[in-house]
Amino acid sequence: MKAAGILVLGMFLILANFCEVKAQQQLNMPVLSRWDDDAIPPAWTGAFSECWGYAAADREYAFIGSTQGTYFFDITDPVSPEMVGYFNTKDTVTLVVNKDYATYDHYLYAVSDQGTNSLQIFDLQYLPDSVIKVYDSDVISKRCHTIFVEKDRLYMASNTRPDNSFGAMDIFSIADPLNPQLLGTLSHPGFFSVHETFVRNDTAYCANGNNGLWIYDLSNPAAPFLISIVEFYPESAYNHSAWLTADSKTMVFTDEAHGKGVKVFDMTDIHDPQLVSMIRSNMLQVPVPQSSDGSVAHNPYIVDDILLLSYYHDGVVAYDISDPANPVLIGYNDIHDQNTTYNSYNGCWGLYPFLPSRNIIASDITNGLFILDGSEIFKPKVIVPNNFYFVPAGNPVHSEYITFLYSTPNSLSVGITIYDVTGKLLTDEAVGLVQGKGEIQLPVSGFAAGLYIAVVQTGEQTFSTKFTISEN
């Protein structure tokens, strides 16, 4: 069991059914329900891979890929989701490790990267009554690693065609959703394949594995224009996937290797991206988290100024990146809490945090489909009035107590919680503040040297401040 946790829930696992959930280590992201099916045969990694979501007509849906096919769930009631469909992959013999999904209009596009498979397209417009498979063909793809849809284009990264030729990234028009038309192929002598891409306004941020991240203008897919390359950055490894903030000013990407931090880049000048911070989850508190004993980040997703990460063994992790140079941990759920090391690549594969309800869909390679409550991490930020403040006095801290200075227009009670940078809860106190200016002290004896986060709750207002414990 990992050293972090707040909420404990009971669990009785019933085969192939949603159920209550066992003890989960979490902050601001409780589990609402989970589904698993022990009858699904695992590949070398496990039974499950990617998940995705969809919302229409005031209802919400989750999809998850297994070694054999795709499962469809109505999660409008997130505590009691209902399976509404299942379809096998085209190849019913080979166990699929990598599945990937994207939606366009009322269609779900699905690919597999093992066996002799196909592009599958499902019509979602008749949900929750039924799902219809309307396309299942290997004419343009028999294996594909990842896909992304932007506007009316389908981007197929690492695409193997029926004649076994390979496209680093094939680009298709899906203006006619059931009749994809090839627009162009991205290729370059500097890389063999695109692992995954994020596209906004025809600009593609291509994670190219060991060759770094390449940014392209794909306004004309037949003639891609290279804008810039991000390479030779600290803790570089296998550049896996990227995402942008809504204003396109901040980019986050992961390197899929043990001990490598998640990179946060300033994109003010797209021709010269600048690294401004790194994020690292270490729920197991390994002594050297930057080593091969460290954790592995998989996929980033950004909603407003909230970064969510599928972080393999450490589950789902959320940061406020409104100040990209100083990310603040605001939530997590260790949905894969059975591991005691960071060996291999077990745990959370993917997320879908874009539902109107603010619920979060998560897939775990071993533990199946999770529905998490994201309302706390997504709640609107409250601006603290200018006549109220709460700050550490003397930073870094050199004694067994930390002193906080405050000013409040009214006497009130506040809750103060202190976390380390891994999200481990260390202090949880209710404190009364007297009108006017004052100070309070909290014990920090036994705290190791390092950075800590104090979260202050004043009724409906929540804000955080940082302090450092000195080695002396």
CSV table of C-alpha atoms in Angstrom, one decimal:
chain,number,residue,atom,x,y,z
A,1,MET,CA,0.0,0.0,0.0
A,2,LYS,CA,1.3,3.4,-0.9
A,3,ALA,CA,2.0,6.1,1.6
A,4,ALA,CA,-0.8,8.6,0.7
A,5,GLY,CA,-4.5,8.6,1.4
A,6,ILE,CA,-7.6,10.2,2.7
A,7,LEU,CA,-10.8,8.4,1.8
A,8,VAL,CA,-11.7,4.8,2.5
A,9,LEU,CA,-14.6,3.1,0.7
A,10,GLY,CA,-15.8,-0.5,0.9
A,11,MET,CA,-15.7,-2.9,-2.0
A,12,PHE,CA,-17.4,-6.1,-3.0
A,13,LEU,CA,-16.2,-7.1,-6.5
A,14,ILE,CA,-18.8,-8.9,-8.5
A,15,LEU,CA,-17.7,-10.3,-11.8
A,16,ALA,CA,-18.5,-8.1,-14.8
A,17,ASN,CA,-20.6,-5.7,-12.8
A,18,PHE,CA,-20.2,-2.2,-11.3
A,19,CYS,CA,-19.6,-2.2,-7.6
A,20,GLU,CA,-18.5,-0.3,-4.7
A,21,VAL,CA,-14.8,0.2,-4.5
A,22,LYS,CA,-12.0,-0.9,-2.2
A,23,ALA,CA,-9.8,1.5,-0.2
A,24,GLN,CA,-8.5,4.1,-2.6
A,25,GLN,CA,-5.8,6.7,-1.8
A,26,GLN,CA,-7.3,9.9,-3.1
A,27,LEU,CA,-7.5,13.7,-2.8
A,28,ASN,CA,-10.4,15.6,-4.2
A,29,MET,CA,-11.2,12.8,-6.7
A,30,PRO,CA,-13.3,10.0,-5.1
A,31,VAL,CA,-14.3,6.9,-7.1
A,32,LEU,CA,-18.0,6.8,-8.0
A,33,SER,CA,-18.0,3.3,-9.6
A,34,ARG,CA,-15.7,0.7,-11.1
A,35,TRP,CA,-16.2,-2.1,-13.7
A,36,ASP,CA,-14.0,-5.1,-14.3
A,37,ASP,CA,-14.4,-8.5,-15.9
A,38,ASP,CA,-12.0,-11.2,-14.8
A,39,ALA,CA,-13.1,-13.4,-17.8
A,40,ILE,CA,-11.3,-11.1,-20.2
A,41,PRO,CA,-8.0,-12.7,-21.2
A,42,PRO,CA,-5.0,-10.5,-20.4
A,43,ALA,CA,-2.2,-9.7,-22.8
A,44,TRP,CA,1.4,-9.3,-21.4
A,45,THR,CA,0.4,-5.9,-20.0
A,46,GLY,CA,-3.2,-6.7,-18.8
A,47,ALA,CA,-6.7,-6.9,-20.0
A,48,PHE,CA,-7.5,-3.2,-20.7
A,49,SER,CA,-6.1,-0.1,-22.5
A,50,GLU,CA,-7.5,3.2,-23.6
A,51,CYS,CA,-10.8,4.8,-22.6
A,52,TRP,CA,-12.8,7.7,-24.1
A,53,GLY,CA,-16.1,9.5,-23.5
A,54,TYR,CA,-19.1,11.1,-25.2
A,55,ALA,CA,-22.0,13.3,-24.2
A,56,ALA,CA,-25.3,13.9,-26.1
A,57,ALA,CA,-28.9,14.6,-25.2
A,58,ASP,CA,-28.1,15.2,-21.5
A,59,ARG,CA,-26.6,11.8,-21.2
A,60,GLU,CA,-23.0,10.7,-20.8
A,61,TYR,CA,-21.1,7.6,-22.0
A,62,ALA,CA,-17.8,5.8,-21.4
A,63,PHE,CA,-15.9,3.5,-23.7
A,64,ILE,CA,-13.0,1.2,-22.8
A,65,GLY,CA,-10.9,-1.1,-24.9
A,66,SER,CA,-9.9,-4.6,-23.9
A,67,THR,CA,-7.7,-7.3,-25.5
A,68,GLN,CA,-10.7,-8.4,-27.4
A,69,GLY,CA,-12.9,-5.4,-28.2
A,70,THR,CA,-14.7,-2.3,-27.1
A,71,TYR,CA,-17.2,-1.9,-24.2
A,72,PHE,CA,-19.9,0.9,-24.2
A,73,PHE,CA,-21.4,2.2,-21.0
A,74,ASP,CA,-24.1,4.7,-20.1
A,75,ILE,CA,-22.7,6.6,-17.2
A,76,THR,CA,-25.4,9.3,-16.8
A,77,ASP,CA,-25.8,7.8,-13.3
A,78,PRO,CA,-22.1,7.6,-12.5
A,79,VAL,CA,-22.7,5.5,-9.4
A,80,SER,CA,-24.7,2.8,-11.4
A,81,PRO,CA,-23.5,2.8,-15.0
A,82,GLU,CA,-25.0,0.4,-17.4
A,83,MET,CA,-23.3,-1.5,-20.2
A,84,VAL,CA,-25.1,-0.7,-23.5
A,85,GLY,CA,-22.9,-2.4,-26.0
A,86,TYR,CA,-19.9,-4.5,-26.9
A,87,PHE,CA,-18.0,-5.3,-30.2
A,88,ASN,CA,-15.1,-7.5,-30.9
A,89,THR,CA,-12.1,-6.4,-32.8
A,90,LYS,CA,-11.9,-7.6,-36.4
A,91,ASP,CA,-9.1,-10.0,-35.5
A,92,THR,CA,-10.7,-12.3,-32.9
A,93,VAL,CA,-7.6,-14.4,-32.2
A,94,THR,CA,-4.8,-11.9,-31.4
A,95,LEU,CA,-5.0,-10.2,-28.0
A,96,VAL,CA,-4.8,-6.5,-28.4
A,97,VAL,CA,-2.5,-4.5,-26.2
A,98,ASN,CA,-3.0,-1.0,-27.7
A,99,LYS,CA,-6.5,0.3,-28.6
A,100,ASP,CA,-7.2,4.0,-29.2
A,101,TYR,CA,-10.4,6.1,-29.8
A,102,ALA,CA,-11.6,9.4,-31.0
A,103,THR,CA,-15.0,10.9,-31.7
A,104,TYR,CA,-16.3,13.0,-34.5
A,105,ASP,CA,-19.9,14.2,-34.6
A,106,HIS,CA,-21.9,11.1,-33.4
A,107,TYR,CA,-19.3,8.6,-34.5
A,108,LEU,CA,-16.6,6.8,-32.5
A,109,TYR,CA,-13.4,5.8,-34.4
A,110,ALA,CA,-11.5,2.8,-33.0
A,111,VAL,CA,-8.1,1.3,-33.9
A,112,SER,CA,-6.0,-1.6,-32.7
A,113,ASP,CA,-2.2,-2.0,-32.9
A,114,GLN,CA,-1.8,-5.7,-32.8
A,115,GLY,CA,-2.9,-8.5,-35.1
A,116,THR,CA,-4.6,-8.1,-38.5
A,117,ASN,CA,-7.2,-5.6,-37.5
A,118,SER,CA,-9.0,-2.6,-39.0
A,119,LEU,CA,-10.5,0.9,-38.5
A,120,GLN,CA,-13.9,0.5,-36.8
A,121,ILE,CA,-16.5,3.2,-36.8
A,122,PHE,CA,-19.5,3.1,-34.4
A,123,ASP,CA,-22.7,5.2,-34.7
A,124,LEU,CA,-23.6,6.6,-31.3
A,125,GLN,CA,-26.7,8.6,-32.2
A,126,TYR,CA,-29.1,5.8,-31.0
A,127,LEU,CA,-27.6,5.6,-27.5
A,128,PRO,CA,-28.6,4.5,-24.9
A,129,ASP,CA,-30.8,2.1,-26.8
A,130,SER,CA,-28.1,0.7,-29.1
A,131,VAL,CA,-24.7,1.2,-30.7
A,132,ILE,CA,-24.3,0.3,-34.4
A,133,LYS,CA,-21.0,-0.7,-36.0
A,134,VAL,CA,-21.2,1.1,-39.4
A,135,TYR,CA,-17.7,0.5,-40.6
A,136,ASP,CA,-15.1,-2.2,-40.1
A,137,SER,CA,-12.4,-2.3,-42.8
A,138,ASP,CA,-8.7,-2.6,-43.3
A,139,VAL,CA,-8.7,-0.7,-46.5
A,140,ILE,CA,-6.8,2.2,-45.0
A,141,SER,CA,-5.4,0.6,-41.8
A,142,LYS,CA,-4.9,-2.9,-40.4
A,143,ARG,CA,-3.0,-1.7,-37.4
A,144,CYS,CA,-2.6,1.8,-35.9
A,145,HIS,CA,-1.1,3.0,-32.6
A,146,THR,CA,-3.0,6.2,-31.9
A,147,ILE,CA,-5.6,8.5,-33.5
A,148,PHE,CA,-6.7,12.1,-33.0
A,149,VAL,CA,-9.6,14.0,-34.5
A,150,GLU,CA,-9.6,17.8,-35.0
A,151,LYS,CA,-12.3,19.5,-37.1
A,152,ASP,CA,-13.0,17.1,-39.9
A,153,ARG,CA,-9.7,15.4,-40.0
A,154,LEU,CA,-8.5,12.0,-38.7
A,155,TYR,CA,-4.8,11.7,-37.8
A,156,MET,CA,-3.6,8.1,-37.7
A,157,ALA,CA,-0.2,7.9,-36.0
A,158,SER,CA,2.0,4.9,-36.8
A,159,ASN,CA,-0.4,3.4,-39.3
A,160,THR,CA,0.2,0.0,-41.0
A,161,ARG,CA,-1.7,-0.2,-44.2
A,162,PRO,CA,-3.2,-3.5,-45.7
A,163,ASP,CA,-0.1,-3.9,-48.0
A,164,ASN,CA,2.1,-3.6,-44.9
A,165,SER,CA,3.4,-0.2,-45.9
A,166,PHE,CA,3.8,2.2,-43.0
A,167,GLY,CA,2.8,5.8,-42.5
A,168,ALA,CA,4.5,7.8,-39.7
A,169,MET,CA,1.2,9.7,-39.6
A,170,ASP,CA,-1.5,9.4,-42.3
A,171,ILE,CA,-4.0,12.3,-42.5
A,172,PHE,CA,-7.6,11.7,-43.6
A,173,SER,CA,-10.6,13.8,-44.3
A,174,ILE,CA,-13.7,12.6,-42.5
A,175,ALA,CA,-16.0,15.2,-43.9
A,176,ASP,CA,-17.9,12.2,-45.1
A,177,PRO,CA,-17.6,10.3,-41.8
A,178,LEU,CA,-17.9,6.8,-43.2
A,179,ASN,CA,-15.6,7.4,-46.2
A,180,PRO,CA,-12.2,8.6,-45.0
A,181,GLN,CA,-10.1,10.2,-47.8
A,182,LEU,CA,-6.3,10.4,-47.6
A,183,LEU,CA,-5.1,14.0,-47.6
A,184,GLY,CA,-1.4,13.4,-47.0
A,185,THR,CA,1.2,11.6,-45.0
A,186,LEU,CA,3.6,13.2,-42.5
A,187,SER,CA,7.2,11.8,-42.8
A,188,HIS,CA,10.7,13.1,-42.3
A,189,PRO,CA,14.2,11.5,-42.3
A,190,GLY,CA,14.6,12.7,-38.7
A,191,PHE,CA,12.0,10.2,-37.4
A,192,PHE,CA,10.5,6.9,-38.4
A,193,SER,CA,7.1,7.1,-36.6
A,194,VAL,CA,4.8,9.5,-34.8
A,195,HIS,CA,3.8,7.9,-31.5
A,196,GLU,CA,0.9,10.3,-30.8
A,197,THR,CA,-0.2,13.7,-31.9
A,198,PHE,CA,-2.3,16.7,-30.5
A,199,VAL,CA,-3.7,19.0,-33.2
A,200,ARG,CA,-5.2,22.5,-32.8
A,201,ASN,CA,-6.0,24.7,-35.8
A,202,ASP,CA,-4.1,22.5,-38.1
A,203,THR,CA,-0.9,22.7,-36.0
A,204,ALA,CA,0.2,19.3,-34.9
A,205,TYR,CA,2.3,18.6,-31.8
A,206,CYS,CA,3.8,15.2,-32.7
A,207,ALA,CA,5.4,13.1,-30.0
A,208,ASN,CA,8.1,11.2,-31.9
A,209,GLY,CA,9.5,8.9,-29.3
A,210,ASN,CA,13.2,9.0,-28.9
A,211,ASN,CA,13.4,11.8,-31.5
A,212,GLY,CA,11.6,14.4,-29.3
A,213,LEU,CA,8.5,16.5,-30.1
A,214,TRP,CA,8.1,18.0,-33.6
A,215,ILE,CA,5.6,20.8,-34.3
A,216,TYR,CA,4.1,21.0,-37.8
A,217,ASP,CA,1.8,23.3,-39.7
A,218,LEU,CA,-0.5,20.9,-41.5
A,219,SER,CA,-2.7,23.5,-43.2
A,220,ASN,CA,-1.8,21.7,-46.4
A,221,PRO,CA,-1.6,18.0,-45.4
A,222,ALA,CA,0.1,17.2,-48.7
A,223,ALA,CA,2.9,19.6,-47.8
A,224,PRO,CA,3.6,19.6,-44.1
A,225,PHE,CA,5.7,22.6,-42.8
A,226,LEU,CA,8.0,22.0,-39.9
A,227,ILE,CA,7.7,24.8,-37.3
A,228,SER,CA,10.1,23.7,-34.6
A,229,ILE,CA,11.6,20.7,-32.8
A,230,VAL,CA,11.8,20.2,-29.0
A,231,GLU,CA,14.7,17.9,-28.2
A,232,PHE,CA,17.8,17.7,-26.0
A,233,TYR,CA,15.7,18.8,-23.0
A,234,PRO,CA,16.3,17.7,-19.4
A,235,GLU,CA,15.2,14.2,-18.6
A,236,SER,CA,14.4,13.4,-22.2
A,237,ALA,CA,13.5,9.8,-23.1
A,238,TYR,CA,10.6,8.5,-25.1
A,239,ASN,CA,8.5,11.5,-26.0
A,240,HIS,CA,5.0,10.0,-25.6
A,241,SER,CA,2.2,12.5,-25.9
A,242,ALA,CA,1.4,16.2,-25.5
A,243,TRP,CA,-1.5,18.6,-24.8
A,244,LEU,CA,-2.1,22.3,-24.8
A,245,THR,CA,-3.9,24.8,-22.6
A,246,ALA,CA,-7.0,26.5,-24.2
A,247,ASP,CA,-5.0,29.6,-25.0
A,248,SER,CA,-2.2,27.5,-26.6
A,249,LYS,CA,0.4,29.3,-24.4
A,250,THR,CA,1.3,26.3,-22.3
A,251,MET,CA,2.2,22.8,-23.5
A,252,VAL,CA,2.7,19.7,-21.4
A,253,PHE,CA,4.2,16.5,-22.6
A,254,THR,CA,5.3,13.1,-21.1
A,255,ASP,CA,8.3,10.9,-21.6
A,256,GLU,CA,7.3,7.3,-21.2
A,257,ALA,CA,10.2,6.1,-19.1
A,258,HIS,CA,10.8,5.4,-15.4
A,259,GLY,CA,11.9,8.4,-13.4
A,260,LYS,CA,11.3,11.0,-16.1
A,261,GLY,CA,9.4,14.2,-15.1
A,262,VAL,CA,6.4,15.6,-16.9
A,263,LYS,CA,7.5,18.7,-18.9
A,264,VAL,CA,5.7,22.1,-18.8
A,265,PHE,CA,6.7,24.4,-21.7
A,266,ASP,CA,6.0,28.1,-22.4
A,267,MET,CA,4.7,28.3,-26.0
A,268,THR,CA,4.6,32.1,-26.3
A,269,ASP,CA,7.0,31.7,-29.2
A,270,ILE,CA,6.1,28.4,-30.9
A,271,HIS,CA,9.4,28.6,-32.8
A,272,ASP,CA,11.3,28.5,-29.5
A,273,PRO,CA,9.4,26.6,-26.8
A,274,GLN,CA,10.9,27.1,-23.3
A,275,LEU,CA,10.8,24.6,-20.4
A,276,VAL,CA,9.4,26.3,-17.3
A,277,SER,CA,8.8,23.5,-14.9
A,278,MET,CA,8.7,19.7,-14.4
A,279,ILE,CA,6.2,17.6,-12.5
A,280,ARG,CA,6.9,14.3,-10.9
A,281,SER,CA,4.6,11.9,-9.0
A,282,ASN,CA,6.2,9.7,-6.3
A,283,MET,CA,3.5,8.1,-4.2
A,284,LEU,CA,5.8,5.2,-3.3
A,285,GLN,CA,8.4,7.7,-2.0
A,286,VAL,CA,11.3,6.0,-3.7
A,287,PRO,CA,14.6,7.5,-2.5
A,288,VAL,CA,15.7,8.6,-6.0
A,289,PRO,CA,12.6,9.3,-8.0
A,290,GLN,CA,14.6,10.5,-11.0
A,291,SER,CA,16.2,7.0,-11.3
A,292,SER,CA,15.0,3.8,-13.0
A,293,ASP,CA,13.1,3.1,-9.8
A,294,GLY,CA,10.9,6.1,-10.3
A,295,SER,CA,7.3,6.4,-11.6
A,296,VAL,CA,6.2,6.6,-15.2
A,297,ALA,CA,3.8,9.2,-16.7
A,298,HIS,CA,1.6,8.1,-19.6
A,299,ASN,CA,-0.8,10.7,-21.0
A,300,PRO,CA,-1.6,14.4,-20.2
A,301,TYR,CA,-4.9,16.1,-20.7
A,302,ILE,CA,-5.8,19.8,-20.0
A,303,VAL,CA,-9.1,21.3,-19.0
A,304,ASP,CA,-9.0,25.1,-18.5
A,305,ASP,CA,-5.9,25.4,-16.3
A,306,ILE,CA,-6.2,21.9,-14.8
A,307,LEU,CA,-3.7,19.3,-16.0
A,308,LEU,CA,-4.7,15.7,-15.5
A,309,LEU,CA,-2.3,12.8,-16.0
A,310,SER,CA,-2.7,9.1,-16.4
A,311,TYR,CA,0.3,8.2,-14.3
A,312,TYR,CA,0.5,4.4,-14.6
A,313,HIS,CA,1.2,2.9,-11.1
A,314,ASP,CA,0.2,6.2,-9.4
A,315,GLY,CA,-3.2,6.4,-11.0
A,316,VAL,CA,-4.8,9.8,-11.8
A,317,VAL,CA,-3.0,13.0,-10.8
A,318,ALA,CA,-4.2,16.6,-11.2
A,319,TYR,CA,-2.3,19.9,-11.1
A,320,ASP,CA,-3.3,23.5,-11.3
A,321,ILE,CA,-1.0,25.0,-14.0
A,322,SER,CA,-2.5,28.5,-14.1
A,323,ASP,CA,1.1,29.5,-13.1
A,324,PRO,CA,3.0,27.1,-15.4
A,325,ALA,CA,6.2,27.7,-13.6
A,326,ASN,CA,4.7,26.6,-10.3
A,327,PRO,CA,2.3,23.7,-10.8
A,328,VAL,CA,0.3,22.9,-7.7
A,329,LEU,CA,-1.0,19.4,-6.9
A,330,ILE,CA,-4.8,19.6,-6.3
A,331,GLY,CA,-6.0,16.0,-6.6
A,332,TYR,CA,-5.2,12.4,-7.3
A,333,ASN,CA,-6.7,8.9,-7.1
A,334,ASP,CA,-4.4,5.9,-6.9
A,335,ILE,CA,-6.7,3.6,-8.8
A,336,HIS,CA,-3.8,1.1,-9.1
A,337,ASP,CA,-2.8,0.8,-5.4
A,338,GLN,CA,-1.8,-2.8,-5.4
A,339,ASN,CA,1.8,-2.1,-6.6
A,340,THR,CA,4.7,-1.8,-4.2
A,341,THR,CA,7.3,-0.8,-6.8
A,342,TYR,CA,7.3,1.1,-10.1
A,343,ASN,CA,8.5,-1.9,-12.1
A,344,SER,CA,7.0,-2.5,-15.6
A,345,TYR,CA,4.1,-0.4,-16.9
A,346,ASN,CA,1.0,-1.3,-14.9
A,347,GLY,CA,-1.8,1.0,-13.8
A,348,CYS,CA,-3.7,3.9,-15.3
A,349,TRP,CA,-3.6,4.0,-19.1
A,350,GLY,CA,-5.9,6.8,-20.1
A,351,LEU,CA,-8.4,9.4,-19.1
A,352,TYR,CA,-11.4,11.4,-20.4
A,353,PRO,CA,-11.9,14.5,-18.3
A,354,PHE,CA,-14.1,16.5,-20.8
A,355,LEU,CA,-17.7,15.5,-19.7
A,356,PRO,CA,-20.2,18.2,-18.9
A,357,SER,CA,-20.8,16.6,-15.5
A,358,ARG,CA,-17.1,17.0,-14.6
A,359,ASN,CA,-16.9,13.3,-13.9
A,360,ILE,CA,-13.7,11.7,-15.1
A,361,ILE,CA,-13.4,8.4,-17.0
A,362,ALA,CA,-10.2,6.5,-16.2
A,363,SER,CA,-8.9,3.1,-17.5
A,364,ASP,CA,-6.6,0.9,-15.5
A,365,ILE,CA,-4.7,-1.9,-17.4
A,366,THR,CA,-5.6,-4.4,-14.7
A,367,ASN,CA,-8.5,-2.9,-12.7
A,368,GLY,CA,-10.8,-1.9,-15.5
A,369,LEU,CA,-13.0,1.2,-15.9
A,370,PHE,CA,-13.3,3.9,-13.2
A,371,ILE,CA,-15.7,6.8,-12.9
A,372,LEU,CA,-14.3,9.5,-10.7
A,373,ASP,CA,-15.9,12.6,-9.2
A,374,GLY,CA,-14.0,15.6,-10.6
A,375,SER,CA,-16.3,18.3,-9.2
A,376,GLU,CA,-13.8,19.4,-6.6
A,377,ILE,CA,-10.8,19.8,-8.8
A,378,PHE,CA,-12.8,21.6,-11.5
A,379,LYS,CA,-14.8,23.9,-9.2
A,380,PRO,CA,-14.5,27.6,-10.1
A,381,LYS,CA,-11.7,29.4,-8.4
A,382,VAL,CA,-12.8,31.8,-5.7
A,383,ILE,CA,-10.9,35.1,-5.5
A,384,VAL,CA,-9.8,35.8,-2.0
A,385,PRO,CA,-10.6,39.4,-1.0
A,386,ASN,CA,-7.7,41.8,-0.8
A,387,ASN,CA,-8.4,42.4,2.9
A,388,PHE,CA,-7.8,38.7,3.7
A,389,TYR,CA,-4.4,37.0,3.5
A,390,PHE,CA,-2.7,33.9,5.0
A,391,VAL,CA,1.0,33.5,4.3
A,392,PRO,CA,4.0,31.7,5.9
A,393,ALA,CA,6.3,33.9,8.0
A,394,GLY,CA,9.9,33.1,7.5
A,395,ASN,CA,10.5,30.9,4.5
A,396,PRO,CA,12.3,28.5,4.6
A,397,VAL,CA,11.3,27.2,8.0
A,398,HIS,CA,14.2,26.4,10.4
A,399,SER,CA,12.3,25.3,13.5
A,400,GLU,CA,9.9,22.7,14.7
A,401,TYR,CA,6.9,25.0,14.0
A,402,ILE,CA,5.8,27.0,11.1
A,403,THR,CA,4.2,30.4,11.7
A,404,PHE,CA,1.5,31.7,9.4
A,405,LEU,CA,0.6,35.4,9.3
A,406,TYR,CA,-3.0,36.3,8.6
A,407,SER,CA,-5.4,39.2,8.3
A,408,THR,CA,-9.2,38.8,8.2
A,409,PRO,CA,-12.1,41.3,8.3
A,410,ASN,CA,-14.1,38.9,10.4
A,411,SER,CA,-13.4,36.2,13.0
A,412,LEU,CA,-13.8,32.8,11.4
A,413,SER,CA,-12.8,29.2,11.5
A,414,VAL,CA,-10.6,27.7,8.8
A,415,GLY,CA,-9.4,24.3,8.0
A,416,ILE,CA,-5.7,23.9,7.3
A,417,THR,CA,-4.2,20.9,5.6
A,418,ILE,CA,-0.6,20.4,4.8
A,419,TYR,CA,0.7,18.0,2.0
A,420,ASP,CA,4.1,17.1,0.8
A,421,VAL,CA,4.8,17.3,-3.0
A,422,THR,CA,3.6,13.7,-3.5
A,423,GLY,CA,0.2,14.6,-2.1
A,424,LYS,CA,0.7,12.8,1.2
A,425,LEU,CA,-1.5,14.4,3.9
A,426,LEU,CA,0.6,15.4,6.9
A,427,THR,CA,-1.6,17.9,8.9
A,428,ASP,CA,-5.3,18.4,9.1
A,429,GLU,CA,-6.3,21.1,11.6
A,430,ALA,CA,-9.3,23.4,12.4
A,431,VAL,CA,-8.1,26.8,13.5
A,432,GLY,CA,-10.0,29.9,14.7
A,433,LEU,CA,-8.8,33.2,13.3
A,434,VAL,CA,-9.6,36.4,15.3
A,435,GLN,CA,-10.7,39.5,13.5
A,436,GLY,CA,-7.8,41.7,12.4
A,437,LYS,CA,-4.1,40.7,12.0
A,438,GLY,CA,-2.6,37.8,13.8
A,439,GLU,CA,-0.5,34.7,13.6
A,440,ILE,CA,-0.8,31.0,14.3
A,441,GLN,CA,1.7,28.2,14.6
A,442,LEU,CA,1.5,24.6,13.5
A,443,PRO,CA,4.1,21.8,14.4
A,444,VAL,CA,6.3,20.6,11.6
A,445,SER,CA,8.7,18.5,13.6
A,446,GLY,CA,9.5,15.3,11.8
A,447,PHE,CA,8.9,16.9,8.4
A,448,ALA,CA,11.8,16.1,6.0
A,449,ALA,CA,13.6,19.0,4.3
A,450,GLY,CA,11.7,20.0,1.1
A,451,LEU,CA,8.7,21.8,-0.3
A,452,TYR,CA,5.2,21.6,1.3
A,453,ILE,CA,1.7,22.9,0.3
A,454,ALA,CA,-0.7,24.4,2.9
A,455,VAL,CA,-4.3,24.4,1.8
A,456,VAL,CA,-6.7,26.8,3.6
A,457,GLN,CA,-10.4,26.3,3.5
A,458,THR,CA,-12.5,29.3,4.6
A,459,GLY,CA,-16.1,28.3,4.1
A,460,GLU,CA,-16.6,28.3,0.3
A,461,GLN,CA,-13.1,29.7,-0.3
A,462,THR,CA,-10.1,27.5,-0.8
A,463,PHE,CA,-6.6,28.6,-1.6
A,464,SER,CA,-3.0,27.3,-1.2
A,465,THR,CA,0.4,28.6,-0.2
A,466,LYS,CA,3.8,27.0,-0.3
A,467,PHE,CA,6.6,26.8,2.2
A,468,THR,CA,10.0,25.0,2.5
A,469,ILE,CA,11.5,23.1,5.4
A,470,SER,CA,15.3,23.8,5.7
A,471,GLU,CA,17.8,21.0,6.4
A,472,ASN,CA,19.1,23.1,9.3
